[in-house]
Amino acid sequence: MDIDIDKDVCIGAGQCALAAPGVFTQDDDGFSTLLPGREDGGGDPMVREAARSCPVSAITVAESVSRPGEAGRAS
Protein backbone atom coordinates (compact mmCIF):
# COMPACT_ATOMS: atom_id res chain seq x y z
CA MET A 1 0.00 0.00 0.00
CA ASP A 2 1.34 3.43 -0.93
CA ILE A 3 0.21 6.36 1.22
CA ASP A 4 0.83 9.95 0.19
CA ILE A 5 0.06 13.08 2.20
CA ASP A 6 0.05 16.25 0.12
CA LYS A 7 1.76 18.64 2.53
CA ASP A 8 0.66 21.63 0.42
CA VAL A 9 -3.00 20.68 0.91
CA CYS A 10 -2.99 19.38 4.51
CA ILE A 11 -4.57 21.81 6.99
CA GLY A 12 -3.74 19.80 10.11
CA ALA A 13 -7.30 18.80 11.01
CA GLY A 14 -5.96 15.56 12.52
CA GLN A 15 -8.83 13.35 11.36
CA CYS A 16 -6.37 10.84 9.91
CA ALA A 17 -4.57 10.48 13.24
CA LEU A 18 -7.91 9.92 14.96
CA ALA A 19 -9.01 7.30 12.41
CA ALA A 20 -5.71 5.40 12.17
CA PRO A 21 -3.44 6.38 15.08
CA GLY A 22 -1.15 3.45 14.40
CA VAL A 23 -0.18 4.95 11.03
CA PHE A 24 -0.71 8.73 11.15
CA THR A 25 0.42 11.39 13.59
CA GLN A 26 0.89 15.15 13.53
CA ASP A 27 4.26 16.87 13.33
CA ASP A 28 5.41 19.74 15.54
CA ASP A 29 3.53 22.20 13.32
CA GLY A 30 0.30 20.19 13.57
CA PHE A 31 0.35 18.76 10.05
CA SER A 32 -0.23 15.11 9.29
CA THR A 33 2.66 12.75 8.78
CA LEU A 34 3.21 9.01 8.75
CA LEU A 35 4.70 7.29 11.76
CA PRO A 36 8.23 5.96 11.17
CA GLY A 37 8.10 2.41 9.85
CA ARG A 38 4.42 2.70 8.91
CA GLU A 39 4.89 4.27 5.49
CA ASP A 40 3.16 1.28 3.88
CA GLY A 41 0.21 1.35 6.27
CA GLY A 42 1.38 -1.72 8.12
CA GLY A 43 -1.78 -3.59 7.15
CA ASP A 44 -3.95 -1.22 9.19
CA PRO A 45 -7.52 -1.57 7.89
CA MET A 46 -8.32 2.01 8.92
CA VAL A 47 -5.87 3.67 6.50
CA ARG A 48 -8.50 4.07 3.78
CA GLU A 49 -10.99 5.43 6.31
CA ALA A 50 -8.36 7.94 7.43
CA ALA A 51 -7.95 9.11 3.83
CA ARG A 52 -11.72 9.41 3.43
CA SER A 53 -11.99 11.41 6.65
CA CYS A 54 -9.53 14.09 5.50
CA PRO A 55 -11.62 17.25 5.00
CA VAL A 56 -9.35 18.52 2.21
CA SER A 57 -8.53 15.15 0.56
CA ALA A 58 -4.80 15.54 1.22
CA ILE A 59 -4.27 11.77 1.59
CA THR A 60 -4.17 9.29 -1.25
CA VAL A 61 -3.92 5.54 -0.79
CA ALA A 62 -3.02 3.18 -3.61
CA GLU A 63 -2.21 -0.49 -3.70
CA SER A 64 1.47 -1.19 -4.26
CA VAL A 65 2.22 -2.98 -7.48
CA SER A 66 5.21 -5.30 -7.36
CA ARG A 67 7.18 -5.64 -10.49
CA PRO A 68 8.53 -9.03 -11.52
CA GLY A 69 11.69 -9.85 -9.59
CA GLU A 70 10.99 -7.42 -6.71
CA ALA A 71 9.24 -9.81 -4.36
CA GLY A 72 11.49 -10.78 -1.50
CA ARG A 73 14.32 -8.53 -2.62
CA ALA A 74 15.92 -6.57 0.21
CA SER A 75 16.24 -2.83 -0.30
PDB file of C-alpha atoms in Angstrom:
ATOM      1  CA  MET A   1       0.000   0.000   0.000  1.00  0.00           C
ATOM      2  CA  ASP A   2       1.336   3.433  -0.928  1.00  0.00           C
ATOM      3  CA  ILE A   3       0.208   6.362   1.219  1.00  0.00           C
ATOM      4  CA  ASP A   4       0.832   9.953   0.190  1.00  0.00           C
ATOM      5  CA  ILE A   5       0.061  13.076   2.202  1.00  0.00           C
ATOM      6  CA  ASP A   6       0.051  16.254   0.118  1.00  0.00           C
ATOM      7  CA  LYS A   7       1.761  18.645   2.534  1.00  0.00           C
ATOM      8  CA  ASP A   8       0.661  21.627   0.419  1.00  0.00           C
ATOM      9  CA  VAL A   9      -3.001  20.678   0.906  1.00  0.00           C
ATOM     10  CA  CYS A  10      -2.987  19.379   4.506  1.00  0.00           C
ATOM     11  CA  ILE A  11      -4.572  21.814   6.989  1.00  0.00           C
ATOM     12  CA  GLY A  12      -3.736  19.801  10.113  1.00  0.00           C
ATOM     13  CA  ALA A  13      -7.297  18.799  11.006  1.00  0.00           C
ATOM     14  CA  GLY A  14      -5.961  15.558  12.521  1.00  0.00           C
ATOM     15  CA  GLN A  15      -8.831  13.354  11.365  1.00  0.00           C
ATOM     16  CA  CYS A  16      -6.374  10.840   9.908  1.00  0.00           C
ATOM     17  CA  ALA A  17      -4.567  10.479  13.244  1.00  0.00           C
ATOM     18  CA  LEU A  18      -7.906   9.918  14.964  1.00  0.00           C
ATOM     19  CA  ALA A  19      -9.013   7.304  12.412  1.00  0.00           C
ATOM     20  CA  ALA A  20      -5.713   5.395  12.169  1.00  0.00           C
ATOM     21  CA  PRO A  21      -3.443   6.384  15.083  1.00  0.00           C
ATOM     22  CA  GLY A  22      -1.149   3.449  14.397  1.00  0.00           C
ATOM     23  CA  VAL A  23      -0.181   4.947  11.031  1.00  0.00           C
ATOM     24  CA  PHE A  24      -0.714   8.726  11.155  1.00  0.00           C
ATOM     25  CA  THR A  25       0.425  11.391  13.592  1.00  0.00           C
ATOM     26  CA  GLN A  26       0.889  15.147  13.535  1.00  0.00           C
ATOM     27  CA  ASP A  27       4.258  16.866  13.328  1.00  0.00           C
ATOM     28  CA  ASP A  28       5.405  19.744  15.541  1.00  0.00           C
ATOM     29  CA  ASP A  29       3.528  22.204  13.317  1.00  0.00           C
ATOM     30  CA  GLY A  30       0.301  20.194  13.570  1.00  0.00           C
ATOM     31  CA  PHE A  31       0.348  18.765  10.051  1.00  0.00           C
ATOM     32  CA  SER A  32      -0.235  15.107   9.290  1.00  0.00           C
ATOM     33  CA  THR A  33       2.659  12.755   8.783  1.00  0.00           C
ATOM     34  CA  LEU A  34       3.215   9.007   8.751  1.00  0.00           C
ATOM     35  CA  LEU A  35       4.697   7.290  11.764  1.00  0.00           C
ATOM     36  CA  PRO A  36       8.228   5.958  11.169  1.00  0.00           C
ATOM     37  CA  GLY A  37       8.099   2.410   9.851  1.00  0.00           C
ATOM     38  CA  ARG A  38       4.423   2.698   8.906  1.00  0.00           C
ATOM     39  CA  GLU A  39       4.886   4.271   5.486  1.00  0.00           C
ATOM     40  CA  ASP A  40       3.159   1.275   3.884  1.00  0.00           C
ATOM     41  CA  GLY A  41       0.206   1.351   6.268  1.00  0.00           C
ATOM     42  CA  GLY A  42       1.377  -1.717   8.122  1.00  0.00           C
ATOM     43  CA  GLY A  43      -1.775  -3.589   7.145  1.00  0.00           C
ATOM     44  CA  ASP A  44      -3.951  -1.220   9.191  1.00  0.00           C
ATOM     45  CA  PRO A  45      -7.522  -1.575   7.889  1.00  0.00           C
ATOM     46  CA  MET A  46      -8.322   2.010   8.921  1.00  0.00           C
ATOM     47  CA  VAL A  47      -5.873   3.673   6.499  1.00  0.00           C
ATOM     48  CA  ARG A  48      -8.500   4.073   3.776  1.00  0.00           C
ATOM     49  CA  GLU A  49     -10.992   5.434   6.309  1.00  0.00           C
ATOM     50  CA  ALA A  50      -8.358   7.938   7.430  1.00  0.00           C
ATOM     51  CA  ALA A  51      -7.950   9.115   3.833  1.00  0.00           C
ATOM     52  CA  ARG A  52     -11.724   9.411   3.429  1.00  0.00           C
ATOM     53  CA  SER A  53     -11.994  11.411   6.650  1.00  0.00           C
ATOM     54  CA  CYS A  54      -9.534  14.090   5.504  1.00  0.00           C
ATOM     55  CA  PRO A  55     -11.625  17.247   4.995  1.00  0.00           C
ATOM     56  CA  VAL A  56      -9.348  18.516   2.210  1.00  0.00           C
ATOM     57  CA  SER A  57      -8.531  15.146   0.555  1.00  0.00           C
ATOM     58  CA  ALA A  58      -4.799  15.539   1.220  1.00  0.00           C
ATOM     59  CA  ILE A  59      -4.273  11.773   1.590  1.00  0.00           C
ATOM     60  CA  THR A  60      -4.166   9.289  -1.251  1.00  0.00           C
ATOM     61  CA  VAL A  61      -3.916   5.541  -0.791  1.00  0.00           C
ATOM     62  CA  ALA A  62      -3.015   3.177  -3.611  1.00  0.00           C
ATOM     63  CA  GLU A  63      -2.211  -0.494  -3.700  1.00  0.00           C
ATOM     64  CA  SER A  64       1.468  -1.193  -4.261  1.00  0.00           C
ATOM     65  CA  VAL A  65       2.220  -2.978  -7.477  1.00  0.00           C
ATOM     66  CA  SER A  66       5.207  -5.296  -7.357  1.00  0.00           C
ATOM     67  CA  ARG A  67       7.180  -5.638 -10.489  1.00  0.00           C
ATOM     68  CA  PRO A  68       8.535  -9.032 -11.518  1.00  0.00           C
ATOM     69  CA  GLY A  69      11.688  -9.849  -9.588  1.00  0.00           C
ATOM     70  CA  GLU A  70      10.993  -7.425  -6.715  1.00  0.00           C
ATOM     71  CA  ALA A  71       9.236  -9.810  -4.360  1.00  0.00           C
ATOM     72  CA  GLY A  72      11.492 -10.780  -1.505  1.00  0.00           C
ATOM     73  CA  ARG A  73      14.317  -8.532  -2.616  1.00  0.00           C
ATOM     74  CA  ALA A  74      15.917  -6.568   0.214  1.00  0.00           C
ATOM     75  CA  SER A  75      16.244  -2.826  -0.297  1.00  0.00           C
TER      76      SER A  75
END
